[in-house]
Amino acid sequence: MLRFLSTAFSLVGGISLSFSQLTQEWAMNQLLSYSNTGYNIVNTFHKNGSSISFGGNSTSFGMHHLEYCELKDTASFLSSISTTVHETTHGLDSQIPYMFAKRGEKIDKLTLTEGFYIDENIQYYLVYPKNPLFPSIDVVNEIPTNLRTFRFDTYMIAKPIQSTQSSGIIGLMEEFNAYYHGSKVVFDIFHLFKEKYPTRVACEWPSTFISNADAFYEFDFFIKEYLLYAKSHHPELYNELKNDYMFKLIYQTIRRNFGNMISQYEKKYDELVKINKSGWSTSKHSEIYNTLLPILQSNRFQIIEADFLK
């Protein structure tokens, strides 16, 4: 049974209207029931609060608990929960090094580390390389116009304060992680989509999923192009990253988990289409997939595959 608060409004002429507002408790219960990782991300950030400090250092993330979660009704929850988990992942990732430090881990420069939440049992932190990172915008001229997909301007051409500029490839990796978790929560709550859209689930669930998950192909592409540019123009940084066990572990882990989830989605999509009798359906992937898959499967990134993903 749904828990909600009901508010009534009186209008001129004696007509009254009411709407139902879902509660944050209801939203957290859905995450707890269907998405362990989504629940743990949101709940841990909620317990930590928007700021965390240790040893004279602190970090703050400007959002509050469930800020991006729309609770007007189930449809608004389903359309906003991906953004909610994505943005909360950013907040929690920035707190993870401090959480390690509070547990006794010796981290010399907390302000030069980035956390990566993987799941409820695995979290990593990455120390910034000694060689300076360069902004992602430096790579732009290497990428032809026909390969500049939906998120290209947002992350490759962006203001200096954007993490993909100020933190270069570490910012790209952290966005990769946030898009994974934002996609995963949509994958996990398939049951709620089926309950809300019994005749249109073959359309509503895949379209919501791919609008987030096809970012996999974009960030896999962005990261590889960044590394390829680094090899040619910043060889000291490239070699440092190539020899950084933790950098490679985090990159491989996010990419493997994200790719495996998409493979599971594709099988689920095929099942839905096979049994779908309503006539409602959508494409398995967006145009991003069609645009970037050929270059990702080409020989262009053989050296990156060998140095970072083998």
Coordinates of C-alpha atoms in Angstrom, one line a residue:
M1 CA 0.0 0.0 0.0
L2 CA 1.3 3.4 -0.9
R3 CA 1.8 5.9 1.9
F4 CA 1.0 9.5 1.0
L5 CA -0.1 12.8 2.3
S6 CA -3.3 14.3 0.9
T7 CA -3.8 18.0 0.6
A8 CA -7.1 19.6 -0.4
F9 CA -7.6 23.1 -2.0
S10 CA -11.0 25.0 -2.1
L11 CA -11.7 26.9 -5.3
V12 CA -14.2 29.6 -6.2
G13 CA -17.7 28.2 -6.6
G14 CA -17.3 25.5 -4.0
I15 CA -15.3 23.2 -6.2
S16 CA -12.4 21.5 -4.4
L17 CA -9.4 19.6 -5.8
S18 CA -6.9 17.4 -4.1
F19 CA -3.6 15.8 -4.9
S20 CA -1.5 13.1 -3.3
Q21 CA 2.1 13.6 -2.4
L22 CA 4.3 10.6 -1.9
T23 CA 6.5 10.7 1.2
Q24 CA 10.3 10.4 1.4
E25 CA 9.7 7.4 3.6
W26 CA 7.9 5.7 0.7
A27 CA 10.7 6.6 -1.7
M28 CA 13.3 5.1 0.6
N29 CA 11.2 2.0 1.1
Q30 CA 11.1 1.5 -2.7
L31 CA 14.9 1.8 -2.9
L32 CA 15.3 -0.6 0.0
S33 CA 13.0 -3.1 -1.6
Y34 CA 14.4 -3.1 -5.1
S35 CA 17.8 -1.4 -5.3
N36 CA 20.3 -2.1 -2.6
T37 CA 23.0 0.1 -4.1
G38 CA 20.6 3.0 -4.8
Y39 CA 19.3 2.8 -1.2
N40 CA 22.8 2.7 0.3
I41 CA 24.0 5.6 -1.8
V42 CA 21.1 7.8 -0.8
N43 CA 21.0 6.6 2.8
T44 CA 24.7 7.0 3.5
F45 CA 24.8 10.5 2.1
H46 CA 21.7 11.3 4.2
K47 CA 23.5 10.1 7.3
N48 CA 26.7 11.9 6.5
G49 CA 24.9 15.2 5.7
S50 CA 26.1 17.5 3.0
S51 CA 29.4 18.2 4.7
I52 CA 32.1 16.0 6.1
S53 CA 35.5 16.9 7.7
F54 CA 38.6 15.3 9.0
G55 CA 42.0 16.6 10.2
G56 CA 41.3 20.2 9.3
N57 CA 40.0 19.3 5.8
S58 CA 36.4 19.3 4.8
T59 CA 34.2 18.9 1.7
S60 CA 30.7 20.1 1.1
F61 CA 28.2 19.1 -1.6
G62 CA 25.4 21.5 -2.3
M63 CA 22.3 19.3 -2.2
H64 CA 20.0 17.9 0.5
H65 CA 18.5 14.5 0.9
L66 CA 16.4 13.4 -2.1
E67 CA 16.6 17.0 -3.5
Y68 CA 16.1 15.8 -7.1
C69 CA 13.4 13.2 -6.3
E70 CA 9.9 14.3 -7.4
L71 CA 7.2 12.8 -5.2
K72 CA 4.0 14.2 -6.8
D73 CA 3.1 10.6 -7.8
T74 CA 4.6 7.3 -8.9
A75 CA 5.2 8.5 -12.4
S76 CA 7.3 11.6 -11.3
F77 CA 9.2 9.3 -8.9
L78 CA 10.1 7.0 -11.7
S79 CA 11.2 9.8 -14.0
S80 CA 13.4 11.5 -11.4
I81 CA 15.0 8.7 -9.4
S82 CA 17.8 8.2 -11.8
T83 CA 18.9 11.9 -11.5
T84 CA 18.5 11.6 -7.7
V85 CA 20.8 8.6 -7.4
H86 CA 23.2 10.1 -10.0
E87 CA 23.6 13.4 -8.2
T88 CA 23.8 11.7 -4.8
T89 CA 26.6 9.5 -6.1
H90 CA 28.6 12.7 -6.8
G91 CA 28.0 13.8 -3.2
L92 CA 28.9 10.4 -1.7
D93 CA 31.9 9.9 -3.9
S94 CA 33.4 13.2 -2.7
Q95 CA 32.9 12.0 0.9
I96 CA 34.4 8.5 0.6
P97 CA 38.1 9.5 1.2
Y98 CA 37.0 11.2 4.4
M99 CA 35.0 8.1 5.4
F100 CA 38.2 6.1 4.9
A101 CA 40.2 8.6 6.9
K102 CA 37.7 8.5 9.8
R103 CA 38.2 4.7 9.9
G104 CA 41.9 5.1 10.3
E105 CA 43.2 5.1 6.7
K106 CA 46.2 7.4 6.3
I107 CA 45.5 9.7 3.4
D108 CA 48.1 12.5 3.0
K109 CA 46.1 14.9 0.9
L110 CA 42.3 14.5 1.3
T111 CA 41.7 17.4 -1.0
L112 CA 43.5 15.6 -3.8
T113 CA 41.6 12.4 -3.7
E114 CA 38.4 11.2 -5.2
G115 CA 36.1 8.5 -4.0
F116 CA 34.2 5.9 -6.0
Y117 CA 31.2 4.1 -4.6
I118 CA 31.0 0.7 -6.3
D119 CA 28.5 -1.2 -4.1
E120 CA 27.5 -1.6 -0.5
N121 CA 30.7 -3.7 0.1
I122 CA 33.2 -2.0 -2.1
Q123 CA 34.3 1.6 -2.2
Y124 CA 37.6 3.0 -3.5
Y125 CA 39.5 6.2 -3.4
L126 CA 42.0 7.5 -5.9
V127 CA 44.9 9.8 -5.2
Y128 CA 45.4 12.4 -7.9
P129 CA 48.5 11.8 -10.0
K130 CA 51.7 13.8 -9.4
N131 CA 51.8 14.9 -13.0
P132 CA 49.2 17.6 -13.7
L133 CA 45.9 16.7 -15.2
F134 CA 44.7 18.6 -18.2
P135 CA 41.1 19.7 -18.9
S136 CA 38.9 17.6 -21.1
I137 CA 38.4 20.5 -23.5
D138 CA 42.0 20.0 -24.7
V139 CA 40.8 16.8 -26.4
V140 CA 38.0 18.5 -28.3
N141 CA 39.8 19.1 -31.6
E142 CA 40.6 15.4 -31.8
I143 CA 37.0 14.4 -32.0
P144 CA 35.2 15.0 -35.3
T145 CA 31.8 16.7 -35.3
N146 CA 29.9 13.5 -36.3
L147 CA 31.1 11.8 -33.1
R148 CA 30.0 14.7 -30.8
T149 CA 27.0 13.1 -29.2
F150 CA 24.4 14.3 -26.7
R151 CA 26.6 14.8 -23.6
F152 CA 29.7 16.1 -25.5
D153 CA 29.2 19.8 -24.9
T154 CA 28.2 19.3 -21.2
Y155 CA 31.3 17.4 -20.3
M156 CA 34.0 17.9 -22.9
I157 CA 33.2 21.6 -23.6
A158 CA 32.4 23.0 -20.2
K159 CA 33.2 25.7 -17.7
P160 CA 36.4 25.4 -15.8
I161 CA 34.6 24.5 -12.6
Q162 CA 33.1 21.4 -14.2
S163 CA 35.0 18.4 -12.7
T164 CA 35.8 17.1 -16.2
Q165 CA 37.8 20.3 -16.7
S166 CA 39.2 20.9 -13.3
S167 CA 40.0 17.3 -12.6
G168 CA 40.3 16.0 -16.2
I169 CA 40.1 12.2 -16.5
I170 CA 39.3 11.8 -12.8
G171 CA 36.2 13.9 -13.3
L172 CA 35.3 11.8 -16.4
M173 CA 35.7 8.6 -14.4
E174 CA 33.5 10.0 -11.6
E175 CA 30.8 11.0 -14.1
F176 CA 31.1 7.5 -15.6
N177 CA 30.4 6.1 -12.1
A178 CA 27.4 8.4 -11.5
Y179 CA 25.8 7.5 -14.8
Y180 CA 26.3 3.8 -13.9
H181 CA 24.4 4.2 -10.6
G182 CA 21.8 6.4 -12.1
S183 CA 21.1 3.8 -14.7
K184 CA 21.3 0.9 -12.3
V185 CA 18.5 2.2 -10.1
V186 CA 16.2 2.3 -13.2
F187 CA 17.2 -1.3 -14.0
D188 CA 16.6 -2.4 -10.5
I189 CA 13.1 -0.9 -10.1
F190 CA 11.6 -2.6 -13.2
H191 CA 8.8 -4.0 -11.0
L192 CA 7.6 -0.5 -10.3
F193 CA 7.6 0.4 -14.0
K194 CA 5.6 -2.7 -14.7
E195 CA 3.2 -1.9 -11.9
K196 CA 2.7 1.7 -13.0
Y197 CA 2.6 1.0 -16.8
P198 CA 1.2 -2.6 -17.2
T199 CA 0.5 -2.1 -20.9
R200 CA 3.3 0.3 -21.7
V201 CA 6.2 -1.2 -19.7
A202 CA 8.0 -2.3 -23.0
C203 CA 8.2 1.4 -23.8
E204 CA 8.5 3.3 -20.5
W205 CA 11.2 1.2 -18.8
P206 CA 13.6 0.8 -21.8
S207 CA 13.3 4.5 -22.8
T208 CA 14.0 5.6 -19.3
F209 CA 16.9 3.2 -19.0
I210 CA 18.6 4.0 -22.2
S211 CA 18.3 7.8 -21.7
N212 CA 20.7 7.3 -18.9
A213 CA 22.6 4.1 -19.7
D214 CA 23.7 5.0 -23.2
A215 CA 26.0 7.4 -21.5
F216 CA 28.2 4.3 -21.1
Y217 CA 29.3 4.6 -24.7
E218 CA 29.9 8.3 -24.4
F219 CA 32.1 8.1 -21.3
D220 CA 33.9 5.0 -22.5
F221 CA 34.7 7.1 -25.6
F222 CA 35.6 10.3 -23.7
I223 CA 38.0 8.4 -21.3
K224 CA 39.7 6.6 -24.1
E225 CA 40.1 9.8 -26.2
Y226 CA 41.5 11.5 -23.1
L227 CA 44.1 8.8 -22.6
L228 CA 45.0 8.7 -26.2
Y229 CA 45.6 12.4 -26.2
A230 CA 47.6 12.1 -23.0
K231 CA 49.8 9.4 -24.6
S232 CA 50.7 11.8 -27.4
H233 CA 50.9 15.2 -25.6
H234 CA 51.4 14.3 -21.9
P235 CA 53.5 11.1 -21.9
E236 CA 54.6 11.5 -18.2
L237 CA 50.9 11.6 -17.1
Y238 CA 50.0 8.7 -19.3
N239 CA 52.8 6.5 -18.0
E240 CA 51.9 7.4 -14.4
L241 CA 48.2 6.5 -15.0
K242 CA 49.2 3.3 -16.8
N243 CA 51.3 2.3 -13.7
D244 CA 48.6 3.3 -11.2
Y245 CA 47.0 0.1 -10.0
M246 CA 44.1 1.8 -8.4
F247 CA 43.3 4.0 -11.4
K248 CA 43.1 0.9 -13.6
L249 CA 41.1 -1.1 -11.1
I250 CA 38.5 1.6 -10.7
Y251 CA 38.2 2.2 -14.5
Q252 CA 38.0 -1.6 -15.2
T253 CA 35.4 -2.1 -12.4
I254 CA 33.0 0.7 -13.4
R255 CA 33.3 -0.3 -17.1
R256 CA 32.8 -4.0 -16.4
N257 CA 29.8 -3.5 -14.1
F258 CA 28.2 -1.0 -16.5
G259 CA 28.7 -3.2 -19.5
N260 CA 27.4 -6.3 -17.8
M261 CA 24.2 -4.4 -16.7
I262 CA 23.6 -3.2 -20.3
S263 CA 24.0 -6.9 -21.5
Q264 CA 21.3 -7.9 -18.9
Y265 CA 19.1 -5.1 -20.0
E266 CA 19.4 -6.1 -23.7
K267 CA 18.2 -9.7 -22.8
K268 CA 15.3 -8.2 -20.7
Y269 CA 14.4 -5.9 -23.6
D270 CA 14.3 -8.8 -26.0
E271 CA 12.0 -10.7 -23.6
L272 CA 9.7 -7.7 -23.3
V273 CA 9.4 -7.2 -27.0
K274 CA 8.7 -10.9 -27.5
I275 CA 5.8 -11.0 -25.1
N276 CA 4.6 -7.4 -25.7
K277 CA 1.0 -7.4 -27.2
S278 CA 0.1 -3.8 -26.4
G279 CA 1.8 -2.2 -29.4
W280 CA 3.8 0.1 -27.1
S281 CA 7.6 -0.2 -27.6
T282 CA 10.8 1.8 -28.1
S283 CA 14.2 1.2 -29.6
K284 CA 16.7 -0.9 -27.7
H285 CA 19.3 1.8 -27.8
S286 CA 19.5 5.5 -28.6
E287 CA 21.4 7.1 -31.5
I288 CA 24.4 7.5 -29.2
Y289 CA 24.9 3.7 -29.4
N290 CA 24.7 3.7 -33.2
T291 CA 27.1 6.6 -33.5
L292 CA 29.8 5.5 -31.0
L293 CA 29.8 1.7 -31.1
P294 CA 31.7 1.5 -34.4
I295 CA 34.6 3.7 -33.2
L296 CA 34.7 1.9 -29.9
Q297 CA 35.0 -1.4 -31.7
S298 CA 37.6 -0.2 -34.1
N299 CA 41.3 -0.4 -33.8
R300 CA 41.7 3.2 -32.7
F301 CA 41.9 2.3 -29.0
Q302 CA 44.0 -0.9 -29.1
I303 CA 46.8 0.7 -27.1
I304 CA 44.4 1.9 -24.5
E305 CA 42.8 -1.5 -24.2
A306 CA 46.2 -3.1 -23.8
D307 CA 47.6 -0.6 -21.3
F308 CA 44.4 -0.1 -19.1
L309 CA 41.8 -2.8 -19.7
K310 CA 43.8 -6.0 -20.0

